[in-house]
Amino acid sequence: MIAAGTAVSTVLVFEPGSVLDTPFFAENFRTRMRTCFAVIVVVVASSLALIGCRRSVAVAQVDPNGSVEVVIPEQGAYTGAFMDFGDEEDDVTLETIEDFEQMVGKHQAIIASSSYWGEQNFPVSNLNVIWRADAARSFGHPMIVVFGVEMNGTWFPWSGAYYGGAEWDKDLNNWKGPETFRQAFRYVVDRVRARGASNIKWMFHTNNYPYPYETWNCAPAYYPGSDYVDWLGLSVYGQQYKDEPNPNIPSLVTWPYEEISRLDPHKPIMIAEWATGEFPHSAEGGGVGKPEWIRQGLKLFRTRYPRIKAAVYWHERWQNADGSYSNLRVNSSVEALTAYREGVANPDWLGDLILRTLPKK
């Protein structure tokens, strides 16, 4: 349970794009829902008390409601989750957070939820459920903002495929689709910085593999430049439907990790979304079952890929058009939950933020 009256530090991850009015066809429920939402908010908590299962972090001298920034850990990585906050992915409640943390036995540094960007106001009420900064007049805490998540797929309207795709622009020395995205990213960042929003860090968040898998659609063509990016992000999903395979973690992560690492040698990497479904025959045909897949992720993210500094599990379940269910939740089976609990219990998975006080201007 969470102790009453504790303060919580927050980092948000926004994924805007609803202002781009392009026809597209959603390919599954998760995609169909998330195309409606231009904002993915990742709220990072620093000082909630999960009794009996917290790793102590030296943050006592830092006021999380003051002017602070999140420190990238030298060792280990922040752990987090989206906790199935309803069909519209934005029904954030403290009870849901408490229940999830109690279930997995670990306080979560990162809590993700969705919200419309452009059609709703900034989701202060949801964020303050987690931050609990009652006296705040505006949400001035640390945020990570993502513009145009998974732009290298075709399931979102801001995909480069819809803005010129592989058509070459000789003047700009880039393909038109990715170049349009890159210019839009820079435009948004410049506008926000000009308004003095110094609490925002920016994430460039791609799908692990591009779709279509062609050179013009790979991450380097979309990258807006290191001056515009603070975090590099990857989505890593295993099996989402019963007729799909469930590839192992290295096959899903190694090449994308190497590709995105080459964009900048120093930026931290976040597995911004990762999950797999529970299906009875996942391990057949060379794949792995969900419990083993989770074990691999929680071990390899922190041991094989040293620049990964955070991972957010997408704890969600939905019904498909044929009546079947895709259950990505960590508790889809006793075995899956056990694998998650045991993996995330490693002390290198940090459930608390490391914060640093910013000097007063």
Coordinates of C-alpha atoms in Angstrom, one line a residue:
M1 CA 0.0 0.0 0.0
I2 CA 1.0 3.6 -0.4
A3 CA 1.5 5.9 2.6
A4 CA -0.8 8.8 2.8
G5 CA 0.5 12.3 2.3
T6 CA 3.7 11.3 0.4
A7 CA 4.9 13.5 -2.5
V8 CA 5.4 12.1 -6.0
S9 CA 7.8 13.4 -8.7
T10 CA 6.5 13.1 -12.2
V11 CA 7.9 12.8 -15.7
L12 CA 5.4 12.8 -18.6
V13 CA 5.8 11.4 -22.0
F14 CA 3.6 13.0 -24.6
E15 CA 3.0 11.5 -28.1
P16 CA 1.2 14.2 -30.1
G17 CA 0.0 13.9 -33.7
S18 CA -3.8 14.2 -33.8
V19 CA -3.4 17.5 -35.7
L20 CA -2.3 15.5 -38.8
D21 CA -5.5 14.8 -40.6
T22 CA -4.6 11.8 -42.9
P23 CA -6.8 8.8 -43.7
F24 CA -5.5 5.5 -42.3
F25 CA -6.7 2.1 -41.3
A26 CA -6.0 0.9 -37.7
E27 CA -4.7 -2.7 -37.6
N28 CA -5.7 -3.8 -34.2
F29 CA -7.5 -2.7 -31.0
R30 CA -4.4 -1.3 -29.3
T31 CA -3.5 0.7 -32.4
R32 CA -7.1 1.7 -33.0
M33 CA -7.5 3.1 -29.5
R34 CA -4.1 4.8 -29.5
T35 CA -4.6 6.6 -32.8
C36 CA -7.3 8.6 -31.0
F37 CA -4.9 9.8 -28.4
A38 CA -2.1 12.2 -29.2
V39 CA -0.7 12.2 -25.7
I40 CA 0.9 9.3 -23.9
V41 CA 1.7 10.5 -20.4
V42 CA 4.4 8.7 -18.5
V43 CA 4.3 9.8 -14.9
V44 CA 7.4 9.0 -12.9
A45 CA 7.0 8.7 -9.1
S46 CA 9.8 9.2 -6.7
S47 CA 8.6 8.9 -3.1
L48 CA 5.5 6.7 -2.9
A49 CA 6.0 4.2 -0.1
L50 CA 5.3 0.6 -1.2
I51 CA 5.7 -1.2 2.1
G52 CA 8.1 -4.1 2.2
C53 CA 9.4 -4.0 -1.3
R54 CA 11.1 -0.7 -2.0
R55 CA 14.8 -0.3 -2.6
S56 CA 15.9 2.7 -0.7
V57 CA 17.3 5.6 -2.7
A58 CA 19.0 8.6 -1.3
V59 CA 16.5 11.3 -2.2
A60 CA 15.7 12.6 1.2
Q61 CA 17.4 16.0 0.6
V62 CA 15.5 16.7 -2.5
D63 CA 12.1 18.3 -2.5
P64 CA 10.2 16.5 -5.4
N65 CA 7.8 19.4 -5.6
G66 CA 10.6 21.9 -6.1
S67 CA 12.6 22.6 -9.2
V68 CA 14.2 19.2 -10.0
E69 CA 15.3 17.1 -12.9
V70 CA 15.6 13.3 -13.2
V71 CA 19.0 11.8 -13.1
I72 CA 19.9 9.0 -15.6
P73 CA 21.1 6.2 -13.4
E74 CA 24.7 5.0 -13.9
Q75 CA 23.7 1.5 -12.9
G76 CA 20.3 0.0 -13.4
A77 CA 17.1 1.3 -15.0
Y78 CA 13.8 2.7 -14.0
T79 CA 10.8 0.4 -14.0
G80 CA 7.3 1.4 -15.0
A81 CA 4.0 0.3 -16.5
F82 CA 0.8 1.3 -18.2
M83 CA -1.9 -0.2 -15.9
D84 CA -4.9 -0.6 -18.2
F85 CA -6.6 2.7 -17.3
G86 CA -9.8 1.8 -19.1
D87 CA -10.9 1.8 -22.8
E88 CA -9.7 5.3 -23.4
E89 CA -6.4 4.6 -21.4
D90 CA -6.8 7.7 -19.3
D91 CA -8.9 6.7 -16.2
V92 CA -6.0 7.1 -13.8
T93 CA -6.8 6.3 -10.1
L94 CA -4.6 5.9 -7.1
E95 CA -6.4 2.6 -6.3
T96 CA -5.3 1.1 -9.7
I97 CA -1.7 2.1 -9.1
E98 CA -1.7 0.7 -5.6
D99 CA -3.2 -2.6 -6.8
F100 CA -0.7 -3.0 -9.5
E101 CA 2.3 -2.2 -7.3
Q102 CA 1.0 -4.6 -4.7
M103 CA 0.5 -7.3 -7.3
V104 CA 4.0 -7.1 -8.8
G105 CA 5.7 -6.4 -5.5
K106 CA 7.5 -3.3 -6.7
H107 CA 7.0 0.4 -6.6
Q108 CA 6.9 1.8 -10.2
A109 CA 9.0 4.8 -11.1
I110 CA 7.1 5.3 -14.3
I111 CA 3.3 5.3 -14.7
A112 CA 1.9 5.7 -18.3
S113 CA -1.5 6.8 -19.4
S114 CA -3.0 8.4 -22.5
S115 CA -4.8 11.6 -23.2
Y116 CA -6.0 13.6 -26.2
W117 CA -3.7 16.4 -27.3
G118 CA -5.5 19.2 -29.1
E119 CA -8.9 18.0 -28.0
Q120 CA -8.6 18.2 -24.3
N121 CA -6.9 20.4 -21.7
F122 CA -3.6 19.3 -20.2
P123 CA -4.4 16.3 -17.9
V124 CA -3.5 18.0 -14.6
S125 CA -6.0 16.1 -12.5
N126 CA -4.7 12.7 -13.6
L127 CA -1.1 13.7 -13.0
N128 CA -1.8 15.1 -9.6
V129 CA -3.4 11.8 -8.6
I130 CA 0.1 10.6 -8.8
W131 CA 2.2 13.6 -8.0
R132 CA -0.2 14.9 -5.3
A133 CA 1.1 18.4 -5.5
D134 CA -2.0 20.1 -4.2
A135 CA -0.6 23.6 -4.2
A136 CA 0.7 23.6 -7.8
R137 CA -1.0 26.2 -9.9
S138 CA 0.4 24.7 -13.1
F139 CA 2.1 21.4 -13.8
G140 CA 5.8 22.6 -13.8
H141 CA 7.3 19.2 -13.0
P142 CA 9.7 17.2 -15.2
M143 CA 8.2 15.9 -18.4
I144 CA 9.3 13.7 -21.3
V145 CA 7.4 14.6 -24.4
V146 CA 7.2 12.3 -27.4
F147 CA 6.1 13.8 -30.7
G148 CA 4.6 11.3 -33.1
V149 CA 5.1 7.8 -31.6
E150 CA 6.1 4.9 -33.9
M151 CA 6.2 7.1 -36.9
N152 CA 8.0 4.3 -38.8
G153 CA 4.9 2.2 -38.9
T154 CA 1.7 2.7 -40.9
W155 CA -0.9 2.5 -38.1
F156 CA -0.7 6.2 -37.1
P157 CA -1.7 9.1 -39.3
W158 CA 1.7 10.9 -38.8
S159 CA 3.6 8.0 -40.4
G160 CA 6.0 9.2 -43.1
A161 CA 4.2 6.8 -45.5
Y162 CA 1.4 9.3 -45.7
Y163 CA 3.5 12.4 -46.4
G164 CA 5.6 11.5 -49.4
G165 CA 7.0 8.2 -48.2
A166 CA 10.0 7.2 -50.2
E167 CA 9.9 10.1 -52.7
W168 CA 13.3 11.7 -52.7
D169 CA 13.8 15.4 -52.0
K170 CA 17.1 16.3 -53.5
D171 CA 17.1 19.8 -52.0
L172 CA 16.7 18.5 -48.5
N173 CA 18.7 15.3 -49.1
N174 CA 16.1 13.1 -47.5
W175 CA 12.9 11.2 -48.3
K176 CA 9.9 13.4 -48.2
G177 CA 7.9 11.4 -45.7
P178 CA 10.5 11.2 -43.0
E179 CA 11.6 14.8 -43.7
T180 CA 8.1 16.1 -43.2
F181 CA 8.0 14.4 -39.8
R182 CA 11.5 15.7 -38.9
Q183 CA 10.5 19.3 -39.7
A184 CA 7.3 18.9 -37.7
F185 CA 9.2 17.6 -34.7
R186 CA 11.6 20.5 -34.7
Y187 CA 8.8 23.0 -35.2
V188 CA 7.0 21.7 -32.1
V189 CA 10.1 21.6 -30.0
D190 CA 11.1 25.1 -31.0
R191 CA 7.7 26.5 -30.2
V192 CA 7.6 24.9 -26.8
R193 CA 11.1 26.0 -25.9
A194 CA 10.2 29.6 -27.0
R195 CA 7.4 29.5 -24.5
G196 CA 9.9 28.8 -21.7
A197 CA 8.9 25.3 -20.9
S198 CA 12.3 24.3 -19.5
N199 CA 10.9 21.3 -17.5
I200 CA 10.4 19.3 -20.7
K201 CA 12.7 16.6 -22.1
W202 CA 12.0 15.3 -25.6
M203 CA 11.8 11.6 -26.6
F204 CA 12.2 10.2 -30.2
H205 CA 10.1 7.0 -30.0
T206 CA 10.1 4.5 -32.9
N207 CA 8.7 1.0 -33.3
N208 CA 11.5 -1.5 -33.0
Y209 CA 11.3 -2.6 -36.6
P210 CA 10.0 -0.3 -39.4
Y211 CA 6.9 -1.2 -41.3
P212 CA 7.4 -1.3 -44.3
Y213 CA 11.0 -2.5 -43.7
E214 CA 12.7 -0.2 -46.2
T215 CA 15.7 2.1 -45.9
W216 CA 13.6 5.3 -46.3
N217 CA 11.4 4.2 -43.3
C218 CA 14.3 3.5 -40.9
A219 CA 15.0 5.6 -37.8
P220 CA 17.9 7.7 -39.1
A221 CA 15.7 9.3 -41.8
Y222 CA 13.2 10.5 -39.2
Y223 CA 15.7 11.6 -36.5
P224 CA 15.3 15.4 -35.9
G225 CA 18.8 15.8 -34.5
S226 CA 20.4 15.5 -31.1
D227 CA 19.7 19.2 -30.2
Y228 CA 16.0 18.2 -30.3
V229 CA 16.1 14.9 -28.4
D230 CA 16.9 13.9 -24.8
W231 CA 15.7 10.3 -24.8
L232 CA 15.6 7.6 -27.5
G233 CA 12.6 5.3 -27.2
L234 CA 11.6 1.9 -28.6
S235 CA 8.3 -0.1 -28.7
V236 CA 9.0 -3.8 -28.3
Y237 CA 6.0 -6.1 -28.6
G238 CA 5.9 -9.9 -28.9
Q239 CA 2.8 -11.9 -29.8
Q240 CA -0.4 -9.9 -29.8
Y241 CA -2.7 -12.4 -31.7
K242 CA -3.1 -16.1 -31.5
D243 CA -1.9 -16.8 -35.0
E244 CA 1.4 -14.8 -34.6
P245 CA 4.7 -16.2 -33.3
N246 CA 6.3 -14.9 -30.1
P247 CA 10.0 -14.1 -31.0
N248 CA 12.5 -14.0 -28.3
I249 CA 13.8 -10.7 -26.8
P250 CA 17.2 -10.6 -28.6
S251 CA 15.5 -10.9 -32.0
L252 CA 13.2 -8.1 -31.1
V253 CA 15.7 -5.8 -29.5
T254 CA 19.3 -6.3 -30.6
W255 CA 19.2 -4.7 -34.1
P256 CA 16.8 -1.9 -33.2
Y257 CA 18.9 -1.1 -30.1
E258 CA 22.0 -0.9 -32.3
E259 CA 20.3 1.2 -34.9
I260 CA 18.9 3.7 -32.4
S261 CA 22.2 3.8 -30.5
R262 CA 23.9 5.0 -33.6
L263 CA 21.7 8.1 -33.8
D264 CA 23.6 9.6 -30.8
P265 CA 26.3 7.9 -28.7
H266 CA 25.2 9.4 -25.4
K267 CA 21.4 9.6 -25.2
P268 CA 19.6 7.2 -22.7
I269 CA 17.3 4.7 -24.2
M270 CA 13.8 3.8 -22.9
I271 CA 11.9 0.7 -23.8
A272 CA 8.8 3.0 -23.9
E273 CA 6.4 0.1 -24.4
W274 CA 6.9 -3.6 -24.1
A275 CA 4.5 -6.6 -23.7
T276 CA 3.4 -9.9 -25.1
G277 CA 0.1 -11.9 -25.0
E278 CA -0.7 -15.1 -23.3
F279 CA -1.4 -17.8 -25.8
P280 CA -1.3 -21.6 -25.3
H281 CA 1.0 -22.5 -28.2
S282 CA 3.4 -19.5 -28.1
A283 CA 6.4 -21.8 -27.6
E284 CA 5.7 -23.9 -30.6
G285 CA 7.5 -23.1 -33.9
G286 CA 10.6 -21.7 -32.3
G287 CA 8.9 -19.0 -30.2
V288 CA 8.9 -18.6 -26.4
G289 CA 6.1 -18.7 -23.9
K290 CA 5.1 -15.5 -22.1
P291 CA 6.7 -16.3 -18.7
E292 CA 10.1 -17.0 -20.4
W293 CA 9.7 -13.9 -22.6
I294 CA 9.1 -11.7 -19.6
R295 CA 12.1 -13.2 -17.8
Q296 CA 14.3 -12.5 -20.9
G297 CA 13.2 -8.9 -21.1
L298 CA 13.7 -8.1 -17.4
K299 CA 17.1 -9.7 -17.4
L300 CA 18.5 -8.7 -20.8
F301 CA 17.2 -5.1 -20.8
R302 CA 19.5 -4.4 -17.8
T303 CA 22.4 -6.7 -18.7
R304 CA 22.9 -7.0 -22.4
Y305 CA 21.8 -3.4 -23.4
P306 CA 23.7 -1.0 -21.1
R307 CA 22.1 2.2 -22.5
I308 CA 18.6 1.1 -21.6
K309 CA 17.7 3.2 -18.6
A310 CA 13.9 2.7 -18.3
A311 CA 11.3 0.1 -19.4
V312 CA 7.5 0.5 -19.3
Y313 CA 5.4 -2.6 -19.5
W314 CA 2.1 -2.2 -21.4
H315 CA -0.4 -4.0 -19.0
E316 CA -3.5 -4.3 -21.1
R317 CA -6.2 -6.7 -22.4
W318 CA -8.6 -6.3 -25.3
Q319 CA -11.2 -8.3 -27.2
N320 CA -10.6 -8.8 -31.0
A321 CA -13.2 -8.7 -33.7
D322 CA -13.4 -12.5 -33.8
G323 CA -14.3 -12.7 -30.1
S324 CA -10.8 -13.8 -29.0
Y325 CA -8.8 -11.9 -26.4
S326 CA -5.3 -10.5 -26.5
N327 CA -4.2 -10.5 -22.9
L328 CA -0.9 -8.6 -22.4
R329 CA -1.4 -8.1 -18.7
V330 CA 1.4 -9.3 -16.4
N331 CA -1.1 -11.4 -14.5
S332 CA -2.5 -13.2 -17.5
S333 CA -1.4 -16.4 -15.8
V334 CA 0.2 -17.3 -12.5
E335 CA 3.4 -18.2 -14.3
A336 CA 3.6 -14.9 -16.1
L337 CA 3.0 -12.9 -12.9
T338 CA 5.6 -14.9 -11.1
A339 CA 8.1 -14.3 -13.9
Y340 CA 7.4 -10.5 -13.7
R341 CA 7.6 -10.3 -9.9
E342 CA 10.9 -12.3 -9.8
G343 CA 12.5 -10.3 -12.6
V344 CA 11.5 -6.8 -11.4
A345 CA 12.6 -7.7 -7.9
N346 CA 16.2 -7.3 -9.0
P347 CA 17.6 -4.2 -7.3
D348 CA 18.9 -2.9 -10.6
W349 CA 15.3 -2.3 -11.5
L350 CA 14.7 1.1 -9.8
G351 CA 11.3 1.8 -8.5
D352 CA 12.2 5.3 -7.3
L353 CA 13.5 8.2 -9.3
I354 CA 16.9 9.7 -8.6
L355 CA 16.3 13.4 -8.5
R356 CA 18.6 16.4 -8.6
T357 CA 17.7 19.9 -7.5
L358 CA 18.1 22.5 -10.2
P359 CA 19.8 25.8 -9.3
K360 CA 17.6 28.7 -8.9
K361 CA 17.7 31.2 -11.7

